Short mmCIF file of C-alpha atoms in Angstrom, two decimals:
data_model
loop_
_atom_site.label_atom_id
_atom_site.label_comp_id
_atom_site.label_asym_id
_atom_site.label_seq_id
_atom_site.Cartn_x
_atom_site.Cartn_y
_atom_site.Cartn_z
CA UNK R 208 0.00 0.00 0.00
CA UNK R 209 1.02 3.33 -1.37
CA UNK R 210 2.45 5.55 1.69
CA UNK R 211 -0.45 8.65 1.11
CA UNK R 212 1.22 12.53 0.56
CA UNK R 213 0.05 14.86 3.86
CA UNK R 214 -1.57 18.32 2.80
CA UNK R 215 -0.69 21.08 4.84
CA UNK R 216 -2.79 23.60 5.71
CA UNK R 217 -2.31 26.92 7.78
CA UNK R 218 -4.83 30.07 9.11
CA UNK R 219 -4.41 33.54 9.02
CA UNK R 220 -6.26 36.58 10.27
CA UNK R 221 -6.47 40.35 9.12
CA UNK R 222 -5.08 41.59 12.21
CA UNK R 223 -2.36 40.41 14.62
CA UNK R 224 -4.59 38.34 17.35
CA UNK R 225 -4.90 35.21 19.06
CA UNK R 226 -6.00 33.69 22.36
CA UNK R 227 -3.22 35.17 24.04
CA UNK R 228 -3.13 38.57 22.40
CA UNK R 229 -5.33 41.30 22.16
CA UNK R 230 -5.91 42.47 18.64
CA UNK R 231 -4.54 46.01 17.99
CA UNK R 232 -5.48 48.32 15.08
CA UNK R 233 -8.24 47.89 12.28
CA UNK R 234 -10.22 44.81 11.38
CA UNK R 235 -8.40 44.72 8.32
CA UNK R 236 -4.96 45.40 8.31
CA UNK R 237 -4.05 44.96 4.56
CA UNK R 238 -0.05 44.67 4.68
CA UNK R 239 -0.13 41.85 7.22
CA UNK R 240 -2.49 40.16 5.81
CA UNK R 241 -0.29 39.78 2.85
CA UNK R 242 2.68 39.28 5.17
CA UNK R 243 1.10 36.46 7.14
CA UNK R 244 0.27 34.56 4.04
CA UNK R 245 3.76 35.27 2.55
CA UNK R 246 5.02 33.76 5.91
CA UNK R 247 2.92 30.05 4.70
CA UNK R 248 3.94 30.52 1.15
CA UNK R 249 7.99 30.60 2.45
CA UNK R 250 6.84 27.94 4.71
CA UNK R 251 5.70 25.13 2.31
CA UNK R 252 2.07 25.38 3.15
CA UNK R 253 -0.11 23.81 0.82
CA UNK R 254 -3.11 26.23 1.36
CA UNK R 255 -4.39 28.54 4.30
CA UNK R 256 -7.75 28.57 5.83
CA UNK R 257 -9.34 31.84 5.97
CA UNK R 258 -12.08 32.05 8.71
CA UNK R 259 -16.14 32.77 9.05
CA UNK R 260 -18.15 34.04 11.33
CA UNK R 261 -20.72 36.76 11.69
CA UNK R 262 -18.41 39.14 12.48
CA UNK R 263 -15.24 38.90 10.24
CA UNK R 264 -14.27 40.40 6.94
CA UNK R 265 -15.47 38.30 4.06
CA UNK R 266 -13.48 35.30 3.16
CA UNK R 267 -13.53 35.86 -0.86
CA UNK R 268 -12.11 39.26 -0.75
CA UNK R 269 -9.25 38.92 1.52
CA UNK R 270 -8.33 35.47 -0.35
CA UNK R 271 -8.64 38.05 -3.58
CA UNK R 272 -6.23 40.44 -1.79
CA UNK R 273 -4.12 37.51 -0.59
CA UNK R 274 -3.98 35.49 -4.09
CA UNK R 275 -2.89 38.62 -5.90
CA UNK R 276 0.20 38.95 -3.67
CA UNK R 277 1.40 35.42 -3.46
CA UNK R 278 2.29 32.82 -6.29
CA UNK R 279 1.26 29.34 -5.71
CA UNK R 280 -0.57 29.32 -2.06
CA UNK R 281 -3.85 27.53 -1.80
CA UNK R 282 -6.54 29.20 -0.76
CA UNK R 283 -9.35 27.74 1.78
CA UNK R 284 -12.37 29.73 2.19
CA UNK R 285 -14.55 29.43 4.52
CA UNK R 286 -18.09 29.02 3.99
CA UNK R 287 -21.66 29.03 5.66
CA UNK R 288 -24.20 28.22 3.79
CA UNK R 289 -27.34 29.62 3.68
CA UNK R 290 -26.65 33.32 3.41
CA UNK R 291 -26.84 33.71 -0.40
CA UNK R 292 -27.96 31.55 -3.10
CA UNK R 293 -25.75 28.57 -3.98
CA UNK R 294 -26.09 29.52 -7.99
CA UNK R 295 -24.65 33.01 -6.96
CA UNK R 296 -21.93 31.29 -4.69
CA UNK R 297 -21.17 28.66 -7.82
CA UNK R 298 -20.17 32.01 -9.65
CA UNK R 299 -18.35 33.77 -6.52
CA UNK R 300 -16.26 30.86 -6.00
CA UNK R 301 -15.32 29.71 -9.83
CA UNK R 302 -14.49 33.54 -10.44
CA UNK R 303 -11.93 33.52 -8.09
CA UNK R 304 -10.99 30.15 -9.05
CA UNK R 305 -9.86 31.50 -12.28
CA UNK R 306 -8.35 34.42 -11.70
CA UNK R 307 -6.12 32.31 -9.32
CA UNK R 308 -5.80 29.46 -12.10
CA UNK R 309 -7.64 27.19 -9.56
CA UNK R 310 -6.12 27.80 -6.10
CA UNK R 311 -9.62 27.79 -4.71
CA UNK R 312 -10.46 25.65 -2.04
CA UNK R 313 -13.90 25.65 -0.19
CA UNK R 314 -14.75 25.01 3.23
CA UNK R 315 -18.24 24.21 4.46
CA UNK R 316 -19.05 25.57 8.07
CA UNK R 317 -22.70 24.54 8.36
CA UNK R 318 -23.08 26.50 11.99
CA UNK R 319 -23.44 24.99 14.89
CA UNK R 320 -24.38 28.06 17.20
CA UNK R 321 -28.07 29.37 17.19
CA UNK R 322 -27.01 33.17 18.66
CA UNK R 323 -24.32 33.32 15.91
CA UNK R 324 -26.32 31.77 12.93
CA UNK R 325 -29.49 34.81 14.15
CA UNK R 326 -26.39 37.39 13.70
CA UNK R 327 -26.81 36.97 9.98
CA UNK R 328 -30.52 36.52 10.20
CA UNK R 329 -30.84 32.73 9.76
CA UNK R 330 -33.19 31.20 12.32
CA UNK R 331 -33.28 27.64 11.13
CA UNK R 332 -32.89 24.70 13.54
CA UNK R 333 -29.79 23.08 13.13
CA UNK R 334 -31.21 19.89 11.69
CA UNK R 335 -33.03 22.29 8.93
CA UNK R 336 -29.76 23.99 8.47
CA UNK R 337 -28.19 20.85 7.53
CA UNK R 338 -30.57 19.93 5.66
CA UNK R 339 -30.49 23.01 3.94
CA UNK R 340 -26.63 22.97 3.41
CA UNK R 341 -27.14 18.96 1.92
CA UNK R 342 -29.29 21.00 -1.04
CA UNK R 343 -26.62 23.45 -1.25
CA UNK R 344 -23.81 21.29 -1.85
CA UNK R 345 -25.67 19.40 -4.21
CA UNK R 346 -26.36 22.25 -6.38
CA UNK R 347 -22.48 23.91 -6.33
CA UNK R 348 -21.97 20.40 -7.57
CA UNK R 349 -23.86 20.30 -10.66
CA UNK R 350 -23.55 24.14 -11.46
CA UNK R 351 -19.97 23.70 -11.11
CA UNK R 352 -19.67 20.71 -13.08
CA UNK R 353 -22.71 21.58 -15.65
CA UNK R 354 -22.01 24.11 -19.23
CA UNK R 355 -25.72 23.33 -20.08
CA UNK R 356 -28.69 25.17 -18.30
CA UNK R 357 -30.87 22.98 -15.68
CA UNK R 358 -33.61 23.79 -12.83
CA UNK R 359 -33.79 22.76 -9.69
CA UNK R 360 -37.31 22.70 -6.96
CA UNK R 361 -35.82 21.43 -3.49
CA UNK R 362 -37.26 22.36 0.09
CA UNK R 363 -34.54 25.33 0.44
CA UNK R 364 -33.68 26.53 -3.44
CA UNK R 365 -35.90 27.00 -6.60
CA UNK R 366 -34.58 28.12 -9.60
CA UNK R 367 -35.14 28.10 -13.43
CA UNK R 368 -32.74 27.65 -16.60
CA UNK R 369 -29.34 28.55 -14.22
CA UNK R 370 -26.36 28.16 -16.46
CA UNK R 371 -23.05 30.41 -15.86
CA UNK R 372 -20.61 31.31 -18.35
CA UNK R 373 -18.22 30.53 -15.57
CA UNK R 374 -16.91 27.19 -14.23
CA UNK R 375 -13.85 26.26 -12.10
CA UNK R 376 -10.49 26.55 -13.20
CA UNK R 377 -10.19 22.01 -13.10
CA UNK R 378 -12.89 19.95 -14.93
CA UNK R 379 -12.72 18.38 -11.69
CA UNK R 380 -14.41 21.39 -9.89
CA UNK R 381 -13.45 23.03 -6.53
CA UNK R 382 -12.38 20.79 -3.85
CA UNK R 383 -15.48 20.85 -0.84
CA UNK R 384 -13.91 20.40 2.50
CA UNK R 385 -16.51 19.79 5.33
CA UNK R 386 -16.39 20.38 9.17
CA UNK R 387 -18.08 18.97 12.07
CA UNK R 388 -18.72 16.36 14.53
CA UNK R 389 -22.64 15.45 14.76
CA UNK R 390 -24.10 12.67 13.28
CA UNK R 391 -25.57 15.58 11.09
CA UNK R 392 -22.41 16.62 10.29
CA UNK R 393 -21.33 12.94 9.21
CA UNK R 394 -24.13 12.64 6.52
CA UNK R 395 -23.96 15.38 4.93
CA UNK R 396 -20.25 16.07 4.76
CA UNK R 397 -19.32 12.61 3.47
CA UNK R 398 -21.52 12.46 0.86
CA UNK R 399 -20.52 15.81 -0.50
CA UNK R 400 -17.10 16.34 0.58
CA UNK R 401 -13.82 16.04 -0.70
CA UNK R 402 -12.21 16.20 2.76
CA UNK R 403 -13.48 16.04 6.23
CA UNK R 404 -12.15 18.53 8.84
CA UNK R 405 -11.67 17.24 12.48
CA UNK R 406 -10.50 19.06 15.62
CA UNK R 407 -7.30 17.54 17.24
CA UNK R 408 -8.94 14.67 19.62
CA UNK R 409 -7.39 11.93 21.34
CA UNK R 410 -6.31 9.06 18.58
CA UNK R 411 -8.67 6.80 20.23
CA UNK R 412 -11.59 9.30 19.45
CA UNK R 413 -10.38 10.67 15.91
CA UNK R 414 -10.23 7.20 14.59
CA UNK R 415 -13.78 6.72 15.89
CA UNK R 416 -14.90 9.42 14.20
CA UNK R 417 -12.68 8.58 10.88
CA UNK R 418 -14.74 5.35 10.84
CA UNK R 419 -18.32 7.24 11.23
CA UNK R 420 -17.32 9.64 8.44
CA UNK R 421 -16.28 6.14 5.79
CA UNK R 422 -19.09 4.73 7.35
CA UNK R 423 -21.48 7.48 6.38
CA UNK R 424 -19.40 7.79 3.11
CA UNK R 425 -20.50 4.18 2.45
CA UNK R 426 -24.20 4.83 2.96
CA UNK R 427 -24.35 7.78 0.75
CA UNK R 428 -23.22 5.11 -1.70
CA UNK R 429 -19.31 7.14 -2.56
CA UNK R 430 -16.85 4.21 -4.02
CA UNK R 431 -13.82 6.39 -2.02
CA UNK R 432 -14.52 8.02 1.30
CA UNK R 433 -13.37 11.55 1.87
CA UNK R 434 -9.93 12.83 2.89
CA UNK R 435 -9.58 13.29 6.54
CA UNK R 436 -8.16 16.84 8.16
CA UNK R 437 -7.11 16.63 12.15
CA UNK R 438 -6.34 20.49 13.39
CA UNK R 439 -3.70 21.16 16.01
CA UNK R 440 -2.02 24.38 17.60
CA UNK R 441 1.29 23.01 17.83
CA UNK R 442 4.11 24.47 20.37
CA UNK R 443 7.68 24.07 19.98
CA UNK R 444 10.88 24.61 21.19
CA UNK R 445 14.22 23.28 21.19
CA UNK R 446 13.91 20.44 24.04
CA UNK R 447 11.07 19.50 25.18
CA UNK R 448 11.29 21.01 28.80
CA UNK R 449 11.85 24.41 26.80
CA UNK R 450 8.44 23.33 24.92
CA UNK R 451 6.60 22.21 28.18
CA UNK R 452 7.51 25.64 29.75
CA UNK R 453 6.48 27.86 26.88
CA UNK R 454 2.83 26.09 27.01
CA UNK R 455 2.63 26.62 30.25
CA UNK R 456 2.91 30.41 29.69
CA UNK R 457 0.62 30.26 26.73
CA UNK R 458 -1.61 28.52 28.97
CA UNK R 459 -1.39 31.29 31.85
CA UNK R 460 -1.87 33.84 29.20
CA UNK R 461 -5.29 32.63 28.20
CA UNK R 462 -6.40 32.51 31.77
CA UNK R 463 -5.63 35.72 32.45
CA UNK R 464 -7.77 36.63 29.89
CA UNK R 465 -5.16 38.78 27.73
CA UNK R 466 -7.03 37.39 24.67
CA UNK R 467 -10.17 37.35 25.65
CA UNK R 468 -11.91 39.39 23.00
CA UNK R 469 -10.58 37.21 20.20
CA UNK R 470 -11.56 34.04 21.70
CA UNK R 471 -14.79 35.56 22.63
CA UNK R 472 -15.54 36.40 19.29
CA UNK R 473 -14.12 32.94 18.01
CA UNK R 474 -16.52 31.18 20.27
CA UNK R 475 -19.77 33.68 19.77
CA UNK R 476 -20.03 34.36 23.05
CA UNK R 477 -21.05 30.85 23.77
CA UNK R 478 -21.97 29.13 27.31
CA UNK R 479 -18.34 27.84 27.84
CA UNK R 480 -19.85 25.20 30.04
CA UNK R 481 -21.98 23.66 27.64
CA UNK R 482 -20.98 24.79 23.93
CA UNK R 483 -24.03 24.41 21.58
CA UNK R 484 -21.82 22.51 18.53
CA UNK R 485 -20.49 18.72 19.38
CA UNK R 486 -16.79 19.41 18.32
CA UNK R 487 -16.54 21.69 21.41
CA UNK R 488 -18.23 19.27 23.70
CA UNK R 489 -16.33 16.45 21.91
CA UNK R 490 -13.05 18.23 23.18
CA UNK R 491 -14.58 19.64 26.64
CA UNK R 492 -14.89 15.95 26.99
CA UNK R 493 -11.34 14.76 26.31
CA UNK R 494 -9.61 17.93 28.29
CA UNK R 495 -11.95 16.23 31.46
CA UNK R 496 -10.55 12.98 31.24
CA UNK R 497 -6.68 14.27 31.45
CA UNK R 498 -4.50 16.83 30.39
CA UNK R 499 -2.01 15.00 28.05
CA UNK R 500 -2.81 12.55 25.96
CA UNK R 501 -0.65 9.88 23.39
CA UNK R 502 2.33 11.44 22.11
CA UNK R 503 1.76 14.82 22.76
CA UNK R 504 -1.80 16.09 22.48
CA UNK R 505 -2.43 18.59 25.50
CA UNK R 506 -5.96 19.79 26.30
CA UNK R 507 -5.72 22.79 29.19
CA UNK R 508 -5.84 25.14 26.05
CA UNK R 509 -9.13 24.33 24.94
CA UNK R 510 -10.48 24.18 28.53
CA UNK R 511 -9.12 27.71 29.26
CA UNK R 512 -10.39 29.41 25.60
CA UNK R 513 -14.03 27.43 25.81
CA UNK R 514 -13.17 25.18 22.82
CA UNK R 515 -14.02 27.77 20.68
CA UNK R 516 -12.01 26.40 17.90
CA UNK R 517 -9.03 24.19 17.07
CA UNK R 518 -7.87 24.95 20.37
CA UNK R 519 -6.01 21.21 21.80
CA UNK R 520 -2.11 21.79 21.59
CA UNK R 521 0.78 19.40 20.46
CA UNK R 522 3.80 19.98 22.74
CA UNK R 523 7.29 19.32 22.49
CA UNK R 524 10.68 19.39 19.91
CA UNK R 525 9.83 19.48 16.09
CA UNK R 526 10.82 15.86 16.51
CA UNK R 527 8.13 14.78 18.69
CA UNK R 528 5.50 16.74 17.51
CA UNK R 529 6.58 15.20 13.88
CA UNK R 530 5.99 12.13 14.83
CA UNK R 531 2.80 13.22 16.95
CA UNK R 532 1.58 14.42 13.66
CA UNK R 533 2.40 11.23 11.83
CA UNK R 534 0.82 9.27 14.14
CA UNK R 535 -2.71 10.72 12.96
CA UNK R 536 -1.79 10.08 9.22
CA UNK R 537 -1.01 6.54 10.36
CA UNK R 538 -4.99 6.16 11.18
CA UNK R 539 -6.16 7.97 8.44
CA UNK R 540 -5.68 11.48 8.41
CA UNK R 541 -4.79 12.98 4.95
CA UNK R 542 -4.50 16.91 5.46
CA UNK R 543 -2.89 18.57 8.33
CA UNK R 544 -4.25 21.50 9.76
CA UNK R 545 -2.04 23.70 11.76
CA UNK R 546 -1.74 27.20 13.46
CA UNK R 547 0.09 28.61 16.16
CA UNK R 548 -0.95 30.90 19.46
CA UNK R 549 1.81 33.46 18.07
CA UNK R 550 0.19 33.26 14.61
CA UNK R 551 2.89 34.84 12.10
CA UNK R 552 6.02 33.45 14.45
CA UNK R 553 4.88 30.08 14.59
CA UNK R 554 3.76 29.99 10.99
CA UNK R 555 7.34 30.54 10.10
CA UNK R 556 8.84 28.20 12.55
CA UNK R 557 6.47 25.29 11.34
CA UNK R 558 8.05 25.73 7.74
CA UNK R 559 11.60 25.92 9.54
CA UNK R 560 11.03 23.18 11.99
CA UNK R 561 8.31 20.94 11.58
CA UNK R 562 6.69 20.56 8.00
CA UNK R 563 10.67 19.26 6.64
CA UNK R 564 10.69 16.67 9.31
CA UNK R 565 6.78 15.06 8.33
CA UNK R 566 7.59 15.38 4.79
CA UNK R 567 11.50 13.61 5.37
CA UNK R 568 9.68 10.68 6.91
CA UNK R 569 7.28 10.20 4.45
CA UNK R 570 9.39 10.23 1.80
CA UNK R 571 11.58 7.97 3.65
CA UNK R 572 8.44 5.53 4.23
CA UNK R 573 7.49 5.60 0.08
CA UNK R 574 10.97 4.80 -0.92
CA UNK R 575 11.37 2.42 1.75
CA UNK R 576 8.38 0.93 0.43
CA UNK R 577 8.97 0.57 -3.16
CA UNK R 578 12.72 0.44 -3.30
CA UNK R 579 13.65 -2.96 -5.26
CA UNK R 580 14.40 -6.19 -3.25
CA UNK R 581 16.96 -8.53 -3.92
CA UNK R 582 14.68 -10.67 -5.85
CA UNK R 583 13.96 -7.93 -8.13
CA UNK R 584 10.18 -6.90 -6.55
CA UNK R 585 9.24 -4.59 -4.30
CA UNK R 586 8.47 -4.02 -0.83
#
């Protein structure tokens, strides 16, 4: 069996901000923007996820501002949706798409938070919003795929004679990714996505989940389940009592509440206690059993910031947290989602320090695998 290539994905923000920082200046702070995705492009990033929520400057313009000021860098946009028609969105999306010569990625936030989803004026249940975003998918599908007009009458959408002059960059369309952790979630994302995006849970757990999503994948009738992302907020140092120290600050810093406006806005100003989405409770749940788990997975961080986010922390050297990471692609996992609680700084050590040592050893594993043996076959 073929030892599978590891996607790498990073985040970035507008402004300088994180759980342990307050934001300073505008919303939108257009040259480090550009920096911070320059800093992932040096790195070796594959793509970088650019964020949604009620608040937040739109996703399609700052990957427009981003893509125009970077060369190759994928770009992951997040998505909710609902909010404007999905024939409209078909055309947003395979715009961009080819104006970037098809560096467009998009990633499906359903909502899992009633407050936040009323923000924008959507006061669906989150089983109709699902539902809803099952339709949606279906038609991005076919109108991105489609050059000949077609209608479509479904619960949510009705339209007549759509056909767009526009279609992605690939015949083979705009990748979908898909997040959540319901059994919602599950349905609808593996039958429509190309990969499904996990928060950094125990292994025990994530390859639970794994299995529900290829389980799901099955029923929907898909010959090849979806990719699998696991997200992480890695932190590093030289030796890993230098590493265990520096999360200990991080750690401090979030309780003291330095960042709390970011992860209060990250979050929506949710019940810490008892989050409305499952992937919060899901890691709520894990941080109460212990604080470290396997390799290197440490949950205090998403205890003290309310889980509002990919908020569970891999600690130690590059080394370990290389082969922390590797130990998820060993159950499944097929993208790597990573971002740091100093955003820009860590960005640039994870290209220095921690993306050459994954890739080294997977290389090492494929031409382990299919170097020749004596005998003339391979391994």
């Amino acid at each position: 069996m073929a030892t599978p290539s590891v996607e790498f994905i990073g985040m970035i923000g507008t402004r300088d901000a994180s759980e342990t920082r307050p934001a300073t200046g505008p919303a939108i702070d257009p040259d480090y923007t550009v920096r911070f995705a320059r800093a992932h492009e040096d790195a070796g990033f594959d793509r970088i996820l650019i964020g949604y929520s009620s608040g937040r400057p739109d996703g399609v313009q700052v990957a427009a501002h981003v893509a125009a000021r970077t060369e190759r860098l994928g770009l992951l946009i997040a998505h909710r949706p609902g909010f404007i028609a999905p024939t409209l969105a078909a055309r947003t999306f395979a715009t961009l798409d080819q104006f970037t010569e098809g560096r467009v990625a998009v990633h499906t936030i359903t909502g899992g938070n009633d407050t936040e989803q009323r923000r924008d004026g959507d006061y669906l249940s989150k089983d109709e919003r699902y539902d809803r975003t099952d339709e949606y998918l279906g038609i991005l599908r076919r109108a991105w795929a489609s050059s000949e007009p077609f209608d479509h009458t479904g619960r949510h959408y009705r339209f007549e004679d759509y056909g767009s002059e526009v279609l992605p960059y690939r015949e083979s369309g705009i990748p979908l990714y898909f997040g959540g952790s319901s059994e919602a979630a599950y349905r609808v994302g593996a039958k429509h996505a190309d990969t499904f995006a996990l928060w950094g849970e125990p292994l025990a757990e994530t390859a639970q989940q794994i299995a529900s999503v290829r389980a799901a994948a099955e029923a929907a009738g898909r010959a090849e389940p979806p990719g699998i992302s696991v997200s992480f907020r890695p932190i590093l140092a030289p030796t890993e009592e230098l590493a265990w120290e520096r999360a200990h600050r991080i750690l401090d810093t979030i309780k003291s509440g330095a960042g709390r406006p970011f992860f209060d806005q990250a979050r929506h100003h949710q019940n810490v206690a008892s989050p409305a989405n499952v992937g919060s409770q899901r890691l709520l749940a894990a941080a109460a059993k212990q604080d470290l788990h396997d390799r290197a997975l440490w949950t205090p961080t998403a205890t003290a910031s309310g889980a509002g986010g990919n908020t569970t922390a891999l600690v130690g050297t590059p080394e370990t947290v290389a082969q922390a990471l590797l130990d998820y692609v060993d159950i499944g996992a097929t993208t790597l989602l990573i971002r740091g609680y100093d955003p820009l700084d860590d960005a640039i050590d994870y290209g220095r320090h921690l993306l050459p040592l994954v890739r080294q050893e997977l290389a090492h594993r494929a031409a382990t695998r299919s170097a020749p043996t004596a005998a003339g076959t391979t391994r």
